[in-house]
Coordinates of C-alpha atoms and ligand atoms in Angstrom, one line a residue:
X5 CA 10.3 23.3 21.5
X6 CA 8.7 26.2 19.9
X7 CA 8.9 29.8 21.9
X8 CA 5.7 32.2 21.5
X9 CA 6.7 35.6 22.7
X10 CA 4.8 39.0 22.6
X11 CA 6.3 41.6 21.4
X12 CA 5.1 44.9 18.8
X13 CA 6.1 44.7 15.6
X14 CA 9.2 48.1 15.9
X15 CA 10.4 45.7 18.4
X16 CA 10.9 42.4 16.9
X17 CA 13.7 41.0 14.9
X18 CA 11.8 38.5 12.8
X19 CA 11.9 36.7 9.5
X20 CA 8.3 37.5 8.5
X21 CA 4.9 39.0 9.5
X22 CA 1.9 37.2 9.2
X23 CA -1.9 38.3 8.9
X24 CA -5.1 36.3 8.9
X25 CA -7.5 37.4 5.7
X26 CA -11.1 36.6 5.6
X27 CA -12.6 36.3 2.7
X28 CA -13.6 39.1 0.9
X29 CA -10.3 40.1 1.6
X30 CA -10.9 43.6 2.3
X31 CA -11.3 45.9 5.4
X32 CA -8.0 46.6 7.6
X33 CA -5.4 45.3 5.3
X34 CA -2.1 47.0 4.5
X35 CA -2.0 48.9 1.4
X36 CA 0.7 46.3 -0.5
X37 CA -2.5 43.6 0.6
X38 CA -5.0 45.6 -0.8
X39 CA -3.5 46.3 -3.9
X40 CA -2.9 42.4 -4.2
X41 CA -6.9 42.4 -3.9
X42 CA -7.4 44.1 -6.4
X43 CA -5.8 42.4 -9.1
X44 CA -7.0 38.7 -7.4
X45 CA -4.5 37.5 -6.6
X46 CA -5.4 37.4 -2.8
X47 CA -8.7 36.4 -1.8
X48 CA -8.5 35.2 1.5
X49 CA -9.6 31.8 0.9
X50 CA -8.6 29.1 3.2
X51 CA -5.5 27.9 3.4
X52 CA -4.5 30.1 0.5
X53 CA -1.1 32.0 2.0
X54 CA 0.3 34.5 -0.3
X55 CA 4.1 35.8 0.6
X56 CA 4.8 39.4 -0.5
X57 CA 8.7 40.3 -0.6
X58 CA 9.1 44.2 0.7
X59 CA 11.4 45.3 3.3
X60 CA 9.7 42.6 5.2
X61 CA 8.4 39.4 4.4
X62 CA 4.8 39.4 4.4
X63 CA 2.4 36.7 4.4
X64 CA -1.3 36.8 4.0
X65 CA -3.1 33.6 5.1
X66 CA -6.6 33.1 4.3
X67 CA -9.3 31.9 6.8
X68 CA -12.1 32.2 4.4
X69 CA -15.5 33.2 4.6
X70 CA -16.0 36.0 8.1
X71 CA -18.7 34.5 8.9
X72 CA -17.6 31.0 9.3
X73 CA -13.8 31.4 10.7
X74 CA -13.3 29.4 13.9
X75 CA -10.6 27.7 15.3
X76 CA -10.2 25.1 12.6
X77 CA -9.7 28.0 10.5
X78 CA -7.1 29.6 11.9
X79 CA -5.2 26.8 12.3
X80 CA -5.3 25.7 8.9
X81 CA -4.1 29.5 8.0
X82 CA -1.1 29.1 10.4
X83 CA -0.1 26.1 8.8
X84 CA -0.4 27.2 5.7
X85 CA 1.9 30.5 6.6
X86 CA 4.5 28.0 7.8
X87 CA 3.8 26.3 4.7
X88 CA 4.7 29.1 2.3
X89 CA 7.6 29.4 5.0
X90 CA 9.3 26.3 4.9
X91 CA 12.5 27.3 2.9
X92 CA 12.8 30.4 5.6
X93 CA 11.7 29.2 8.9
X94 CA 13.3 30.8 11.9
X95 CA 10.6 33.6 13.7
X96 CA 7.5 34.6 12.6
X97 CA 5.2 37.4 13.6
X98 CA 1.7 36.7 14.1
X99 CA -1.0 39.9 13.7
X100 CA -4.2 39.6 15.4
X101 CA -7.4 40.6 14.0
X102 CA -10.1 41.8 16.2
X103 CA -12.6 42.0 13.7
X104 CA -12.8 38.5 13.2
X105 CA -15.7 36.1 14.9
X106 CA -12.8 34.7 17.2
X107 CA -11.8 36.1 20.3
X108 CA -8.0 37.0 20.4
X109 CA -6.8 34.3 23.1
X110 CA -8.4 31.6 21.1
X111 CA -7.7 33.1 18.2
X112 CA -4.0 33.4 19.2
X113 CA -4.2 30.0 20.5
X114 CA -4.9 28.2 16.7
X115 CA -3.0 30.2 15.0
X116 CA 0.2 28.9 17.2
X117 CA -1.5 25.7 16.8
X118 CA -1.5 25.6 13.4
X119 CA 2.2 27.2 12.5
X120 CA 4.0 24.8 14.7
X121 CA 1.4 21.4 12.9
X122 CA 1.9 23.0 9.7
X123 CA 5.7 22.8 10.3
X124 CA 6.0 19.6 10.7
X125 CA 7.9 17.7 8.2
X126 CA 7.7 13.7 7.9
X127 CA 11.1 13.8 6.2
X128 CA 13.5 12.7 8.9
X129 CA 14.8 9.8 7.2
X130 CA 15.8 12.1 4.0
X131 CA 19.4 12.7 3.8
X132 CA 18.8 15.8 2.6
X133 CA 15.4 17.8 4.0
X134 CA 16.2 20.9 3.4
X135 CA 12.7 21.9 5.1
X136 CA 12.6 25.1 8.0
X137 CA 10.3 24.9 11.0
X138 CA 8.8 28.0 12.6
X139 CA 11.1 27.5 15.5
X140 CA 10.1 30.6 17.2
X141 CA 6.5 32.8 17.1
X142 CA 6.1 36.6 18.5
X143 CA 2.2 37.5 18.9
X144 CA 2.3 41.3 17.8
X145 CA 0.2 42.2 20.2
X146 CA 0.2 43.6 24.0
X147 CA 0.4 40.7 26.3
X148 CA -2.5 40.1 28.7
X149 CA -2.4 37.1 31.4
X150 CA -5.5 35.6 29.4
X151 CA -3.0 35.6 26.0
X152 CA -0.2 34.2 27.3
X153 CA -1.9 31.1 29.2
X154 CA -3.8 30.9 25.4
X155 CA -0.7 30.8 23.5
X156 CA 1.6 29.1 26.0
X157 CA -0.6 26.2 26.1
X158 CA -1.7 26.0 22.7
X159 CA 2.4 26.1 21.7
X160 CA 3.0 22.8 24.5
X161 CA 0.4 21.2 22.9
X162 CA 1.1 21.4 19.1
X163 CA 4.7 20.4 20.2
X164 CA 3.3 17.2 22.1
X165 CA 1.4 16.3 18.6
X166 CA 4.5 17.0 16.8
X167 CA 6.3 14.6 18.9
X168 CA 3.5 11.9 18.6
X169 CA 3.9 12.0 14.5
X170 CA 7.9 11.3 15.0
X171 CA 7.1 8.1 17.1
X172 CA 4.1 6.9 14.6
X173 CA 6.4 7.7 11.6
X174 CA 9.1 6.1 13.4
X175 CA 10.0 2.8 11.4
X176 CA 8.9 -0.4 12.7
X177 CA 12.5 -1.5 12.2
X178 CA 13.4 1.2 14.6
X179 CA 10.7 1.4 16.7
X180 CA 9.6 -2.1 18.7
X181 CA 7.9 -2.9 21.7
X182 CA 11.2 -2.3 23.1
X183 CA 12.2 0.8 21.8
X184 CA 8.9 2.3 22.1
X185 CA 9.5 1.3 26.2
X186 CA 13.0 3.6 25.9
X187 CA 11.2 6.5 24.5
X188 CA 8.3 6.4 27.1
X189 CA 11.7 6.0 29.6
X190 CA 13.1 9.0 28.2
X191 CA 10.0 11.0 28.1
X192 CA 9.1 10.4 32.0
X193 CA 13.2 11.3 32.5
X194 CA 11.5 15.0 31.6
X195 CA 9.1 14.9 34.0
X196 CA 9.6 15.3 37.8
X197 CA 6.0 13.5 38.5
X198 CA 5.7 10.9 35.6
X199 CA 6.9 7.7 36.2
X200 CA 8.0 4.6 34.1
X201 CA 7.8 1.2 34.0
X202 CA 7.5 -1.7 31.5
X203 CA 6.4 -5.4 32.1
X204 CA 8.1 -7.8 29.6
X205 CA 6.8 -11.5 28.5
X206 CA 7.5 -12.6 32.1
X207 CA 5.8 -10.7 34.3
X208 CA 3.1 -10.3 31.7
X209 CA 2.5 -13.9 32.2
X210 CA 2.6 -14.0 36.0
X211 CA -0.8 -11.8 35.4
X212 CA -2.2 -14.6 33.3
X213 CA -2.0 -11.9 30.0
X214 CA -2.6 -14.6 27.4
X215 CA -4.4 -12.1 24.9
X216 CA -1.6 -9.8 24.6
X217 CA 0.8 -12.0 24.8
X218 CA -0.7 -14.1 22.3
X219 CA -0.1 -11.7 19.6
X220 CA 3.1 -11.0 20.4
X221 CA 4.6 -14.6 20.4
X222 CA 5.1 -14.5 16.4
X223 CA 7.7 -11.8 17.0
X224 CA 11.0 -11.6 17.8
X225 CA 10.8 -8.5 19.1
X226 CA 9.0 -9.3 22.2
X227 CA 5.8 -6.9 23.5
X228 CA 6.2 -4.5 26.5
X229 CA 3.2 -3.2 28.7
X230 CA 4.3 0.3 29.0
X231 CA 2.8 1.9 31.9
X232 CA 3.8 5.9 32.9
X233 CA 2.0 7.6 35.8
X234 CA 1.6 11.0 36.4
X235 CA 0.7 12.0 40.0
X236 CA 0.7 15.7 40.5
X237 CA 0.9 16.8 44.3
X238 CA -1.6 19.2 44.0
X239 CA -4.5 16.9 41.7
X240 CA -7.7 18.8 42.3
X241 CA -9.5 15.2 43.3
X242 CA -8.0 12.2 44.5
X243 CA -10.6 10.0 43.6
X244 CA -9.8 10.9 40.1
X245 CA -7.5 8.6 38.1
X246 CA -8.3 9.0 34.3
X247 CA -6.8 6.2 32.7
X248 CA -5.8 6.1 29.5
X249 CA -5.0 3.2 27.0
X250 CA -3.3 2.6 23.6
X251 CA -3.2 0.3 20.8
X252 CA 0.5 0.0 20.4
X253 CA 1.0 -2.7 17.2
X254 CA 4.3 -1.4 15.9
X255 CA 3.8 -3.6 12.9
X256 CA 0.7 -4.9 11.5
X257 CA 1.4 -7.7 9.1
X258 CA -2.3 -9.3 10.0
X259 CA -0.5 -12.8 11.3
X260 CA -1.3 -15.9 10.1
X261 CA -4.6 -13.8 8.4
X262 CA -1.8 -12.0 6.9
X263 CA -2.6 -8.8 4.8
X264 CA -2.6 -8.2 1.4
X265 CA 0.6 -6.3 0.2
X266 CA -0.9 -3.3 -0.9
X267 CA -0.6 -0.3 1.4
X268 CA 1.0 -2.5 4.0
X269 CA 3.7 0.1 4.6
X270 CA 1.1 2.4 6.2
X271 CA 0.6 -0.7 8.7
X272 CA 4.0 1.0 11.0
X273 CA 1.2 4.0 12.1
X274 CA -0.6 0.9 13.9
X275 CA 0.8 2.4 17.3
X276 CA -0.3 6.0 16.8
X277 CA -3.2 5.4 19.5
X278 CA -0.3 4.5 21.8
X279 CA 1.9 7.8 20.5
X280 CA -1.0 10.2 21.1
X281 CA -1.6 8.1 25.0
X282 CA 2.2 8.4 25.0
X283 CA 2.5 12.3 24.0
X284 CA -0.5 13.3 25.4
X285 CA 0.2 12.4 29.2
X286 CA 3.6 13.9 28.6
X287 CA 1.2 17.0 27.5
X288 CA -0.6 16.8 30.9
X289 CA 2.8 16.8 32.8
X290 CA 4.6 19.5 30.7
X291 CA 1.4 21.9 31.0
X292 CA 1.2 20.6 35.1
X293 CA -2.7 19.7 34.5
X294 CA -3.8 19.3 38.3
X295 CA -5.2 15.6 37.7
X296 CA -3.7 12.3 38.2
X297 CA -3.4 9.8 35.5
X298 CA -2.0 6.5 33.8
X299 CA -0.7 5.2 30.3
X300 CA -0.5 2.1 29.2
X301 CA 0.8 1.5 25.8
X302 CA -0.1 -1.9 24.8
X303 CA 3.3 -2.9 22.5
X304 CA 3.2 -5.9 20.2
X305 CA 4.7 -6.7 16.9
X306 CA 1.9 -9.0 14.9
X307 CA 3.3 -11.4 12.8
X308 CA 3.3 -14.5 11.1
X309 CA 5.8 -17.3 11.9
X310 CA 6.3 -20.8 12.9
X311 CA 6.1 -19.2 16.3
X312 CA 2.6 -17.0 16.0
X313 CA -0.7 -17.9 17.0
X314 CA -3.2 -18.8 14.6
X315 CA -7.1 -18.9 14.3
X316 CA -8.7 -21.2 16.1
X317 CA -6.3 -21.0 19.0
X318 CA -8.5 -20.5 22.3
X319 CA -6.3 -17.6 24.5
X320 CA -7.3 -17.0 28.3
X321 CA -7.4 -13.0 29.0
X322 CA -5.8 -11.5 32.4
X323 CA -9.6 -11.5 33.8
X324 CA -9.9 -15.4 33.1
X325 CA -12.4 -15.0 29.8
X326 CA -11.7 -16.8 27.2
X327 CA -11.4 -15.8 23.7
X328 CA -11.5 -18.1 20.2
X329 CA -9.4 -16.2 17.6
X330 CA -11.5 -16.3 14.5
X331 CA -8.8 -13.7 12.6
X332 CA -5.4 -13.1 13.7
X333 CA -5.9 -9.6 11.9
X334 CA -8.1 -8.7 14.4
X335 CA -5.4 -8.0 17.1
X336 CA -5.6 -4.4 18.8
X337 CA -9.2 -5.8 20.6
X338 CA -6.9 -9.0 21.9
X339 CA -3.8 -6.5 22.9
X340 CA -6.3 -3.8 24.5
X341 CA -7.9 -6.3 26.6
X342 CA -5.5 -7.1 28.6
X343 CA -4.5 -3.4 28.9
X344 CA -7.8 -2.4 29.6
X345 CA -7.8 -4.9 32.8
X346 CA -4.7 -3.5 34.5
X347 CA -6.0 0.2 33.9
X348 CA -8.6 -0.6 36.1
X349 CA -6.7 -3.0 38.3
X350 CA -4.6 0.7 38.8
X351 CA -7.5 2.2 40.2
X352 CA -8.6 4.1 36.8
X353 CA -12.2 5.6 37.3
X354 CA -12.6 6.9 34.1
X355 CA -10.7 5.0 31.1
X356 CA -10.6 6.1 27.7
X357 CA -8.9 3.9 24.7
X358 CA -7.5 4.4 21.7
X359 CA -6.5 2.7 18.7
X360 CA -6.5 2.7 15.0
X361 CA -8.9 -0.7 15.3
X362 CA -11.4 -1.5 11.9
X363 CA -10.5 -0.5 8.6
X364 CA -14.3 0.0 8.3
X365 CA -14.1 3.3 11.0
X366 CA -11.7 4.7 8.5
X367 CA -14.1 3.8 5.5
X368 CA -17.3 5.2 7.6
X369 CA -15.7 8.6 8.6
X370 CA -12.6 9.0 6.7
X371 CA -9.7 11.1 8.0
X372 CA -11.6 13.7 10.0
X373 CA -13.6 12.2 12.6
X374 CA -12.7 9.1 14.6
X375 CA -15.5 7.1 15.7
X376 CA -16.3 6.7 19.7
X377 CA -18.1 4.5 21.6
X378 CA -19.1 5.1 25.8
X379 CA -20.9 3.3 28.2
X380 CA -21.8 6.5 30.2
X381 CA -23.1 9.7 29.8
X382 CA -21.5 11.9 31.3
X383 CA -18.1 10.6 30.0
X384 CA -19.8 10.6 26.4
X385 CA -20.6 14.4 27.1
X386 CA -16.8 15.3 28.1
X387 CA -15.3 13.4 25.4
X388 CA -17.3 15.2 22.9
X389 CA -16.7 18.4 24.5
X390 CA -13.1 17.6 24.5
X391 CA -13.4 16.7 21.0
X392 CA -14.9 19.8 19.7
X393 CA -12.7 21.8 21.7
X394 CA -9.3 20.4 20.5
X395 CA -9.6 19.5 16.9
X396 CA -9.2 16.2 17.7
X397 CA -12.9 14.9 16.0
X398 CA -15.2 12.5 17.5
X399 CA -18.2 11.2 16.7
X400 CA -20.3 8.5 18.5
X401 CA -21.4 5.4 17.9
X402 CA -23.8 2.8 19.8
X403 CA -23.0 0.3 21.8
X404 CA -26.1 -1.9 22.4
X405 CA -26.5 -5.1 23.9
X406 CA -28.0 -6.8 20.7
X407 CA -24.9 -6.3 18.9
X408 CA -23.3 -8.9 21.8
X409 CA -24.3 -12.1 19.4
X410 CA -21.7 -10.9 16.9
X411 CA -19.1 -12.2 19.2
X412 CA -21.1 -15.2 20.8
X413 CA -18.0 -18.0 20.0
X414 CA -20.1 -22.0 20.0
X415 CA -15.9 -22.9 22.1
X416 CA -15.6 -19.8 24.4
X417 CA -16.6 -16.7 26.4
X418 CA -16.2 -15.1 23.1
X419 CA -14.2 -14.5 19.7
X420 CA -12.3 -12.1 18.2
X421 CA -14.0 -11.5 15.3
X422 CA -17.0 -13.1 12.8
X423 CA -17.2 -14.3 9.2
X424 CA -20.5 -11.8 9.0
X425 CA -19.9 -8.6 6.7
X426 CA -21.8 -6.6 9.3
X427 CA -21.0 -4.2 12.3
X428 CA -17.3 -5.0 12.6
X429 CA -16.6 -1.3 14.9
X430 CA -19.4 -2.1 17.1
X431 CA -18.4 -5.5 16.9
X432 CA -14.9 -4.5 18.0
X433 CA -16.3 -2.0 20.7
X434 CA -18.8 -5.1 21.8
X435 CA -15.6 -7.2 22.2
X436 CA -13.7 -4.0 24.2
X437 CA -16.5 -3.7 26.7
X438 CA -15.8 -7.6 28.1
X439 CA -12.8 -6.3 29.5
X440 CA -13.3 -2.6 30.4
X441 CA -14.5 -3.6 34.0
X442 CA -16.7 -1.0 35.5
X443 CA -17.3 2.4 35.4
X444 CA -16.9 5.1 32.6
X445 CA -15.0 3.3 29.8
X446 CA -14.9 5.4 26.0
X447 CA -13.0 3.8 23.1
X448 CA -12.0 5.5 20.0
X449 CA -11.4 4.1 17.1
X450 CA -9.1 6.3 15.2
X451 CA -8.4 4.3 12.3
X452 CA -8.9 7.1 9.8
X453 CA -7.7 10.7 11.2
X454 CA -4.4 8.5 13.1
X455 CA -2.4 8.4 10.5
X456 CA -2.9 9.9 7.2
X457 CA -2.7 7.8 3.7
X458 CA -2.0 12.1 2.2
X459 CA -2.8 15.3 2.6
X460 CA -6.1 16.3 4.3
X461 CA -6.0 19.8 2.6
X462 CA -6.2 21.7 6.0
X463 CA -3.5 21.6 9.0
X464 CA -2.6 18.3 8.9
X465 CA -0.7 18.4 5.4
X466 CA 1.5 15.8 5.3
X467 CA 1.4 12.1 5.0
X468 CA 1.9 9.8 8.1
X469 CA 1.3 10.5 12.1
X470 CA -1.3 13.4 12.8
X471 CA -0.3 13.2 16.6
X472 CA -4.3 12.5 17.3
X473 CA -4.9 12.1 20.7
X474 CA -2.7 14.4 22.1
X475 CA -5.1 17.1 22.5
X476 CA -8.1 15.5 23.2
X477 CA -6.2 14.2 26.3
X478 CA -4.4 17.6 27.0
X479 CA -8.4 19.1 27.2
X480 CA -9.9 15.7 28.7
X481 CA -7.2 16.8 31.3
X482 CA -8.5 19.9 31.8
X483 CA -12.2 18.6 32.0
X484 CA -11.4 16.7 34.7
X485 CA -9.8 18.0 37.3
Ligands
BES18 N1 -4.8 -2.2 12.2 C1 -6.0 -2.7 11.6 C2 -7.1 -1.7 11.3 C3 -6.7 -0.6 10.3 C4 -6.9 -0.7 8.9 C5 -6.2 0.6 10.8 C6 -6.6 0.3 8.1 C7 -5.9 1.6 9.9 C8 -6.1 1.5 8.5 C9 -6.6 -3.8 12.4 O1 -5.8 -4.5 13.2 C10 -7.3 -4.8 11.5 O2 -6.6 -5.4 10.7 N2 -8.6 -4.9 11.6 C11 -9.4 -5.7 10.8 C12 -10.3 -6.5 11.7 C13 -11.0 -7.7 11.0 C14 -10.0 -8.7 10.6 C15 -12.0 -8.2 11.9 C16 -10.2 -4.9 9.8 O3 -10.7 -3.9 10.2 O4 -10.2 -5.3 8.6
ZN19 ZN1 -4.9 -6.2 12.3
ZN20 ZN1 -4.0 -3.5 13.8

């Protein structure tokens, strides 16, 4: 966990000093930074960090143009200082600037963000990663009660998403429906009010779960319904129970539709909507968000096998619908069904999924935005909200009830998926809705921003996991209670 202190500058022991620079990079800088102005070299562009060796280490981060620096910004400069860091790590010094369009709480608040993103490495399988985290960040600044609630949650929450990316980057040899149930075990074992538990095959069954368990049955590694519940004894409304479900595929071969091989590596990150559900109610319980809530990861491993379903196989959901499997490929919709059914059979008023679903989202909106669809208003609003707030992108899309004849099956209630080149997220959402029983329902399809192909030039800088979800949660958290 990363520690934020306050602290001025005489009195800190740390490795290096950081400073935001807006582009022109002028005004209050010190006289080594203006000097480096001068010659170009620093032109407060963002995510440009320039280190300057003096008795101190120096770094100048760029947030680009005044005008336009806002959160996203900052936190691309902090993890671009951590960045230019990462052979030194160890404690870095954050300088505020009031001059800049942000105020200093939020502006604190990304810049922690950012540094403890931007030092995340994907490398933990390298025998030798030789890369340094920030592990600790003093705010040179004096401390106000409005700061340190900024920073102290802004640092919980960066942490959370860090944690996220390590189970998404996890390999799917490692990481199973099993083992994803042991680290959702472990993470409740944190938390005085989050509790675990995890239905196998079995008890799945007794609850007549023939979607979910239909995609797992080509595995050996059996799937897990992973369900933690957080009840805080002081949850500002009862009535309350924001439910929250995630696509947990920790392989995605495709099935009998099997894949082509190309890319299919990036197929492990098929359970980063159930890391970010996993990581971000652990975010609500570490920051002691007054609202009750409940996870459930839905954990399958889809592949092909003498054992696996097929298309054409008719499966019978927990809610008695009946679904005709066009494409075995098309599997989070069948696992998230079922899921979706005992979130509400909980008690969940307001549900919210997510899932890296189509490959179209992800050709639609590429890595920024994820796509979102809601069947209410009011949730839309919030989720939005959240979304803007956190830097965890949404942007909606319609559900409509013309789009229901895209899954209108000539054996069943419905099927999983149609031979039309047309629609296939609204399709997918269409499908979702069947089973999201009633009430406010939102599902995101985070195909693109979930986990990252490369680089997306700004915070997020590394390959694999992005921890998305996590914050939207920790904020949807705060929007509702
Ligand atoms: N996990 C994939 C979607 C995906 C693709 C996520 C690329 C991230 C990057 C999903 O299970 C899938 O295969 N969807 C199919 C559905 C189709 C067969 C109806 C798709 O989108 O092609
Ligand atoms: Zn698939
Ligand atoms: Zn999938």
């Amino acid at each position: 966990m990363t520690t934020v202190e306050f602290a001025l500058l005489e009195d800190a022991e740390v490795d290096a000093v950081a400073v935001p620079v807006a582009k022109p990079a002028d005004g209050n800088l010190d006289g080594r930074l203006t000097r480096l102005t001068e010659t170009g070299e620093l032109r407060g562009s963002r995510g440009e960090a320039v280190v300057l060796h003096g008795d101190e280490r120096l770094v100048a981060a760029g947030v680009g143009p005044r005008d336009q620096v806002d959160a996203e910004a900052l936190r691309t400069a902090g993890s671009a200082a951590a960045q230019a860091l990462s052979r030194v790590g160890g404690t870095l010094a954050w300088k505020l600037d009031e001059s800049l369009p942000v105020p200093l709480p939020e502006q604190a608040a990304a810049l922690v963000e950012g540094t403890i993103l931007g030092s995340y490495s994907p490398g933990r399988w390298e025998s030798n990663n030789d890369t340094r985290p920030v592990e600790r960040i003093v705010i040179a600044t004096e401390e106000t009660p409005e700061l340190r609630s900024a920073v102290e949650r802004a640092a919980i929450v960066a942490d959370r998403a860090n944690r996220a990316r390590d189970v998404a980057n996890e390999p799917p040899n490692e990481l199973t429906p099993a083992t994803l149930a042991d680290r959702a075990e472990a993470l409740a074992a944190e938390h005085e009010h989050l509790t675990f538990e995890a239905l196998g095959p079995d008890e799945m069954r007794e609850l007549g779960m023939g979607s979910l368990l239909a995609v797992g049955q080509g595995s050996r590694n059996e799937p897990r319904l992973i369900v933690l519940r957080y009840e805080p004894p002081n949850a500002t409304n009862k009535d309350v129970l924001f439910g929250i479900v995630g696509k947990s595929i920790t392989f995605d071969t495709g099935g009998i539709s099997i894949k082509p091989a190309g890319g299919m590596q990036d197929m492990k990150g098929d359970m980063a909507g159930g890391a970010g559900t996993l990581h971000g109610i652990g975010a609500l319980a570490a920051l002691g968000t007054p609202v009750r809530a409940i996870a459930i990861l839905a954990a399958a491993e889809n592949m092909p096998g003498g054992g696996a379903f097929r298309p054409g196989d008719i499966l019978r959901a927990a809610n008695g619908k009946t679904i005709e499997v066009i494409n075995t490929d098309a599997e989070g919709r069948l696992v998230l069904a079922d899921a979706l059914w005992y979130a509400r059979r909980e008690g969940a008023t307001h549900v919210l999924d997510l899932a890296t679903l189509t490959g179209a989202m992800e050709l639609a909106l590429g890595d920024f935005y994820a796509g979102f669809f809601a069947n209410d208003d009011d949730w839309r609003a919030k989720i939005e909200a959240a979304g803007a707030a956190s830097g965890d992108h949404v942007w909606a899309f319609p559900l409509h009830p013309r789009y229901r004849r895209y899954i209108d099956s000539t054996y069943a209630d419905m099927k999983n998926g149609s031979t039309l080149r047309q629609g296939s997220p609204v399709l997918a959402a269409e499908f979702l809705q069947e089973f999201a029983g009633d009430g406010p329902w939102a599902h995101i399809d985070m195909a693109g921003p979930g986990f990252l192909e490369r680089s997306r030039g700004d915070y997020l800088h590394v390959p694999g996991g992005t921890g998305y979800g996590v914050r939207l949660i920790a904020e949807l958290g705060k929007l509702l209670s």
